[in-house]
Structure formats: C-alpha cells, structure tokens
XYZ file of C-alpha atoms in Angstrom:
224
model
C -18.554 -16.082 3.199
C -18.901 -17.263 6.827
C -15.125 -17.837 6.829
C -14.040 -14.469 5.859
C -13.058 -11.732 8.183
C -11.971 -8.047 8.292
C -8.788 -7.773 10.148
C -8.193 -4.628 12.110
C -4.879 -3.921 13.457
C -3.922 -1.151 15.631
C -0.303 -0.461 16.309
C 1.997 2.439 17.169
C 2.343 4.609 14.021
C 6.033 3.849 13.605
C 5.297 0.009 13.248
C 2.600 0.520 10.540
C 4.999 -0.182 7.810
C 6.424 -3.303 9.454
C 3.037 -4.736 10.074
C 1.817 -4.013 6.494
C 4.828 -5.628 4.961
C 4.189 -8.699 7.195
C 0.775 -9.168 5.887
C 1.902 -8.631 2.262
C 4.390 -11.238 3.016
C 1.672 -13.583 4.058
C -0.290 -12.873 0.589
C -2.714 -10.217 1.542
C -3.585 -8.320 -1.645
C -5.226 -5.178 -0.167
C -4.140 -3.376 2.919
C -5.829 -0.263 3.928
C -3.897 2.242 6.380
C -5.282 5.096 8.331
C -3.626 7.220 11.048
C -5.239 7.172 14.472
C -4.789 8.424 17.811
C -4.909 6.513 21.124
C -7.366 7.506 23.966
C -6.204 5.147 26.805
C -6.168 6.564 30.196
C -2.487 7.518 31.378
C -2.295 4.543 33.764
C -2.980 2.270 31.004
C -0.536 3.956 28.638
C 2.147 3.590 31.528
C 1.517 -0.099 31.778
C 1.659 -0.807 28.072
C 4.933 1.293 27.857
C 3.647 3.675 25.407
C 5.311 7.155 25.209
C 2.922 8.467 22.483
C -0.565 7.953 21.306
C -0.151 8.093 17.606
C -1.557 4.869 15.917
C -1.587 3.256 12.660
C -4.870 1.601 11.852
C -4.618 -1.303 9.311
C -7.749 -2.864 7.563
C -7.474 -6.039 5.440
C -9.926 -8.795 4.186
C -8.662 -12.067 4.850
C -9.945 -15.850 5.137
C -10.793 -16.794 8.804
C -7.810 -18.388 10.153
C -6.914 -18.740 13.902
C -3.620 -19.993 12.690
C -2.863 -16.812 10.893
C -3.842 -14.813 14.022
C -1.628 -17.117 16.203
C 1.337 -16.490 13.589
C 0.773 -12.743 13.735
C 0.700 -12.588 17.435
C 3.834 -14.705 17.499
C 6.071 -13.114 14.745
C 4.731 -9.481 15.429
C 5.058 -10.063 19.086
C 1.561 -8.777 19.855
C 1.667 -10.225 23.280
C 4.560 -7.932 24.265
C 2.796 -4.723 25.904
C 2.786 -1.911 23.435
C 3.206 -3.809 20.147
C -0.491 -3.808 18.926
C -4.027 -5.578 18.841
C -5.246 -7.614 16.112
C -8.967 -8.368 15.880
C -10.974 -10.121 13.318
C -14.731 -9.229 12.606
C -16.802 -11.542 10.296
C -17.746 -10.555 6.768
C -21.089 -11.789 5.594
C -20.542 -11.221 1.649
C -18.343 -9.730 -0.878
C -20.064 -8.227 -3.893
C -18.866 -10.138 -7.186
C -16.914 -13.241 -7.798
C -13.897 -11.114 -9.047
C -13.610 -8.954 -6.107
C -14.076 -11.906 -3.569
C -11.363 -13.668 -5.376
C -9.122 -10.699 -5.278
C -9.504 -9.907 -1.732
C -9.392 -13.491 -0.565
C -6.862 -15.240 -2.885
C -4.246 -15.739 -0.524
C -3.953 -18.912 1.084
C -3.986 -18.448 4.924
C -4.589 -21.877 6.613
C -8.052 -21.921 7.596
C -9.374 -23.987 10.732
C -12.955 -25.020 11.527
C -13.040 -24.327 15.132
C -15.796 -22.144 16.220
C -14.774 -20.006 18.942
C -16.933 -18.386 21.569
C -17.441 -14.696 20.977
C -15.718 -13.184 24.271
C -15.099 -9.439 22.808
C -16.807 -7.003 20.693
C -15.710 -4.070 18.821
C -17.489 -1.007 19.718
C -17.727 1.757 17.016
C -18.731 5.286 17.928
C -19.138 8.056 15.370
C -19.031 11.416 17.007
C -18.395 15.120 16.162
C -14.880 16.059 15.901
C -13.437 17.431 19.073
C -15.723 15.458 21.382
C -13.586 12.243 21.826
C -12.778 13.019 25.226
C -16.590 13.165 26.101
C -17.177 9.768 24.404
C -14.335 8.123 26.241
C -15.197 9.626 29.602
C -18.555 8.018 28.978
C -17.178 4.751 28.075
C -14.586 4.587 30.875
C -17.350 5.263 33.484
C -18.777 1.910 32.482
C -15.509 -0.065 32.258
C -13.757 0.705 28.990
C -9.887 0.892 29.106
C -9.244 2.890 26.257
C -10.039 3.238 22.411
C -8.386 4.513 19.136
C -9.932 7.530 17.114
C -9.509 8.200 13.324
C -10.695 11.268 11.611
C -13.348 10.914 8.906
C -15.788 13.281 6.967
C -19.611 12.774 7.128
C -22.407 13.148 4.689
C -26.156 12.800 4.872
C -27.148 15.996 6.666
C -30.379 16.259 5.098
C -31.500 12.658 5.922
C -30.256 13.166 9.725
C -32.702 16.036 9.945
C -35.534 14.060 8.433
C -34.908 10.802 10.703
C -33.307 12.404 13.745
C -34.568 15.771 13.770
C -30.909 17.438 14.277
C -28.350 18.804 12.071
C -24.960 16.848 12.021
C -21.520 18.338 11.629
C -19.397 17.126 8.738
C -16.128 16.575 10.659
C -16.294 13.207 12.574
C -14.366 11.171 14.800
C -14.437 7.230 14.686
C -13.735 5.769 17.884
C -13.066 1.983 18.001
C -13.382 0.563 21.540
C -12.338 -3.117 22.167
C -14.557 -4.410 25.166
C -15.387 -7.738 26.735
C -18.766 -9.036 25.520
C -20.185 -8.783 28.986
C -19.274 -5.123 29.038
C -20.647 -4.203 25.638
C -24.057 -3.030 26.723
C -23.015 -0.957 29.724
C -20.449 0.874 27.664
C -22.867 1.584 24.705
C -25.602 2.798 27.087
C -23.318 5.110 28.899
C -21.884 6.607 25.592
C -25.556 7.042 24.474
C -26.659 8.723 27.714
C -23.562 10.905 28.156
C -22.451 11.755 24.574
C -25.534 10.770 22.423
C -27.464 12.631 19.825
C -28.945 14.942 22.532
C -25.533 16.339 23.433
C -22.893 18.145 21.229
C -21.081 15.046 20.607
C -24.226 13.615 18.779
C -22.592 10.163 19.119
C -23.839 7.147 17.085
C -22.899 3.812 18.448
C -22.763 0.288 17.362
C -21.043 -2.880 17.949
C -19.423 -5.807 15.991
C -18.452 -9.410 16.931
C -14.800 -10.175 17.191
C -14.242 -13.759 16.442
C -10.329 -13.774 16.809
C -8.091 -11.631 18.971
C -4.421 -10.932 19.600
C -2.721 -8.371 21.776
C -4.610 -8.172 24.960
C -3.354 -11.334 26.854
C -0.814 -9.668 29.226
C -3.345 -6.632 30.044
C -6.089 -9.116 30.801
C -3.955 -11.422 33.033
C -2.947 -8.238 35.026
C -6.564 -7.247 35.366
C -7.502 -10.576 36.579
C -4.725 -10.970 39.319
C-alpha cells in the first residue's frame, strides 16, 4: 500500500462540484465532500484574489501518481491563484481486499519516482470558536493560513482519564499546509499558545505530503 494516497483538495465552495466531477471523470470511485472555511490573513486573501473564505474540502483515495497530480494542476488550473490546493498523504493500508479494490480500482498512471518530502499537513483539533487563537499561534511561527471544518468529538471520559481535563464536544479541525522546515515551530507555537492548558484545548499532529499542486505562484512570490 505504499503507492496509495489520500488526496485532499481545497477549493472555493462554488467550485466543489466542478472539481468532484473532474475526479469522477478520472475514475475515482468515492469522493467525500465537506464544507470548510478559510483562515488566511487578509493580505494573503488579497494576493490570491479571493473575495470569500467559504471552502469545499474533497477527500478521495487514489493510486499514488505524480502524473495525476500534474494533470489536475493543468486541467483544474491549480497554479492560478485562488483556484485551489491539492495535496497527497500516504495511505499505509486498507482493511480488506474488496475495500481496497473498490477505492483504488481506477487506473491512474503511477510513476515510481520518489520525491523529497518538502511540505507537511499540520492537523489541529480544537474546541469550536477558537480557530482564531489557533491561527494566531500558527501565524506567529510562519504559517500563512489554513482551512477549518466543523466536527463533533467523542471520548470525553477518556480525555479526563488520560489528560486530566474535560473536552467540549463541538470541534474545529484546522488544516495547515506548511513547509517541512516550518513544521516544528508551527506545532510548538500551537501547543504553547492554544494547547490543552488553554480554552482552545488544541491537539496537533502532522502528516507527510508526497505530492502537491496549487502553491507554486504563492511560493515564487515569497522567494522573490
């Protein structure tokens, strides 16, 4: 399963259907959609040409394929500011041959090139209403912005046992895409300024991103 990935696509909410249809046309068998909210600073939104922060978040399992990512970047115009971001996170296993065949039956062209991990996806789970606290902490360590989706948590009893605190049921999940070199400072800032000792009660972890599309123009601007 080292060649399977979870693709996470974030775009403007009005384009969610267009993007989902494109992946269906490529053969994707299951696409999950969620409504999200952007958290980028005003100057970043201005640069990207975004007038609203409402987002669509798509998740789908796929064979790992740099060719598919490049095709998506080209045909979905992901290098145009404001169109969206695509990232691929490795899947280590799928339970059951039928489920694996169902999720990964579509024939994306695989390539065997191992690419250096340059970015990581930082995932923050915090109490609802504290996204600004999380993002203020992340930005203090260099994060440009993130995308938030609403969720409902369980496991309050275990939290009291292992963490010594009670957790609120209403949660925000914040996705922050960061360069690998910035991962530790951002995670440390979130833990320090919005961690379990605060009202945000944030838990943070990171995932490697093996393929990425949609940040080239922004990164070139930052390097100039």
